[in-house]
Structure formats: C-alpha cells, structure tokens
CSV table of C-alpha atoms in Angstrom, one decimal:
chain,number,residue,atom,x,y,z
B,3,MET,CA,183.8,101.1,197.9
B,4,ASN,CA,182.2,99.8,194.3
B,5,ALA,CA,183.9,97.2,192.3
B,6,PRO,CA,184.3,99.0,188.9
B,7,GLY,CA,181.2,99.4,186.9
B,8,LYS,CA,179.2,98.6,189.6
B,9,ILE,CA,176.8,100.7,190.7
B,10,ARG,CA,175.9,100.8,194.3
B,11,ASN,CA,172.0,99.4,195.2
B,12,ILE,CA,171.9,97.6,191.8
B,13,GLY,CA,172.0,94.2,192.0
B,14,PRO,CA,172.8,91.4,189.1
B,15,LYS,CA,168.8,91.8,187.5
B,16,SER,CA,168.7,95.4,187.6
B,17,ALA,CA,172.2,95.2,186.2
B,18,ALA,CA,171.5,93.4,183.2
B,19,TRP,CA,168.7,95.9,182.8
B,20,LEU,CA,170.8,98.7,182.8
B,21,ARG,CA,173.5,97.2,180.7
B,22,GLN,CA,171.0,97.0,178.3
B,23,VAL,CA,170.0,100.1,177.8
B,24,GLY,CA,173.4,101.8,177.9
B,25,VAL,CA,174.3,102.1,181.4
B,26,HIS,CA,177.4,100.4,182.7
B,27,THR,CA,178.6,102.8,185.2
B,28,GLN,CA,178.4,105.3,187.8
B,29,ALA,CA,179.3,107.9,185.3
B,30,ASP,CA,176.2,106.3,182.6
B,31,LEU,CA,174.5,107.2,185.5
B,32,GLU,CA,175.1,110.5,186.7
B,33,ARG,CA,175.2,111.8,183.3
B,34,LEU,CA,171.6,110.8,182.7
B,35,GLY,CA,169.8,110.8,186.0
B,36,ALA,CA,168.3,108.8,187.4
B,37,VAL,CA,164.8,109.3,186.2
B,38,GLU,CA,165.9,109.1,182.2
B,39,THR,CA,167.5,106.1,183.5
B,40,TYR,CA,164.5,104.6,185.4
B,41,LEU,CA,162.9,105.8,182.2
B,42,ARG,CA,164.8,104.1,179.8
B,43,VAL,CA,164.7,100.7,181.2
B,44,LYS,CA,160.7,101.2,181.2
B,45,ARG,CA,160.7,102.2,177.8
B,46,ALA,CA,162.9,98.9,177.1
B,47,GLY,CA,160.1,96.8,178.7
B,48,PHE,CA,161.4,95.3,181.2
B,49,ARG,CA,159.0,95.6,184.9
B,50,ALA,CA,160.5,98.2,187.2
B,51,SER,CA,159.0,98.9,189.8
B,52,LEU,CA,159.7,102.1,191.9
B,53,ASN,CA,162.8,101.1,194.5
B,54,LEU,CA,164.5,100.6,191.3
B,55,LEU,CA,164.4,104.6,191.1
B,56,TYR,CA,164.7,104.9,194.3
B,57,ALA,CA,167.3,102.7,194.2
B,58,LEU,CA,169.6,104.3,191.3
B,59,GLU,CA,168.7,107.8,193.5
B,60,GLY,CA,170.6,105.9,195.8
B,61,ALA,CA,173.5,105.6,194.0
B,62,LEU,CA,173.6,109.2,192.7
B,63,ALA,CA,173.3,110.4,196.3
B,64,GLY,CA,175.4,108.0,197.6
B,65,CYS,CA,173.0,106.5,200.7
B,66,HIS,CA,170.7,102.9,200.6
B,67,TRP,CA,167.7,103.8,198.4
B,68,ALA,CA,165.6,103.5,202.2
B,69,GLU,CA,167.2,106.3,203.5
B,70,LEU,CA,165.6,108.6,200.6
B,71,PRO,CA,163.5,111.5,202.1
B,72,ALA,CA,160.1,111.1,201.8
B,73,GLU,CA,160.1,114.3,200.5
B,74,ARG,CA,162.9,113.7,197.2
B,75,ARG,CA,160.9,110.1,196.4
B,76,GLY,CA,157.7,112.3,195.7
B,77,GLU,CA,160.1,114.5,193.9
B,78,LEU,CA,161.1,112.1,192.0
B,79,LEU,CA,157.4,110.5,191.3
B,80,LEU,CA,156.8,114.1,190.0
B,81,ALA,CA,159.4,114.2,188.1
B,82,VAL,CA,158.4,110.6,186.2
B,83,ASP,CA,155.1,111.5,185.9
B,84,ALA,CA,155.9,115.0,184.1
B,85,ALA,CA,158.3,112.6,181.7
B,86,GLU,CA,155.9,110.4,180.8
B,87,ALA,CA,153.5,112.7,179.8
B,88,LEU,CA,155.6,114.3,177.5
B,89,LEU,CA,155.7,111.3,175.4
C-alpha cells in the first residue's frame, strides 16, 4: 500500500513534475489518465521519457511499469501520437 498522496511507480523527481501539472494523488491520475498526464508533463517543459508514460499506466493498472504488455505499450504510444497530432 502506498502512503497517502503517493502514486505507485513514481519516484521523487517524477512526483515533483506531476505536482507541477496538478496531479497530486492517485485520484488525480485516474481522472486524467496516463496519456493526458504524460502530455501535461511534456507540455510543461519537463524531459519526460516514455518510462514515465508506462509508469503512470502501471500505476493505474496496479502493476510495475515493466509488467505492462507490449501491446498496451503500443496502444499508449499511438494515443500519445494521436493527441500530439491534434495540437
């Protein structure tokens, strides 16, 4: 069980980025979803890697980011590409 306000898979640096974009809790992440949260971090100018995207999705799925199936990772990449194309 994570401490209140702590999001699974998220270290201190990423947690600081998330706070900067208004994501403070698991509930905030659930409301926005992994893709939107990841895009907010990138748009804020932070150098987020795809590992952050996978960590966010893992937090939502209740697993370590490395356990996400390759198919799901591919779906996430397509969703990010589609969202970025709309900008």
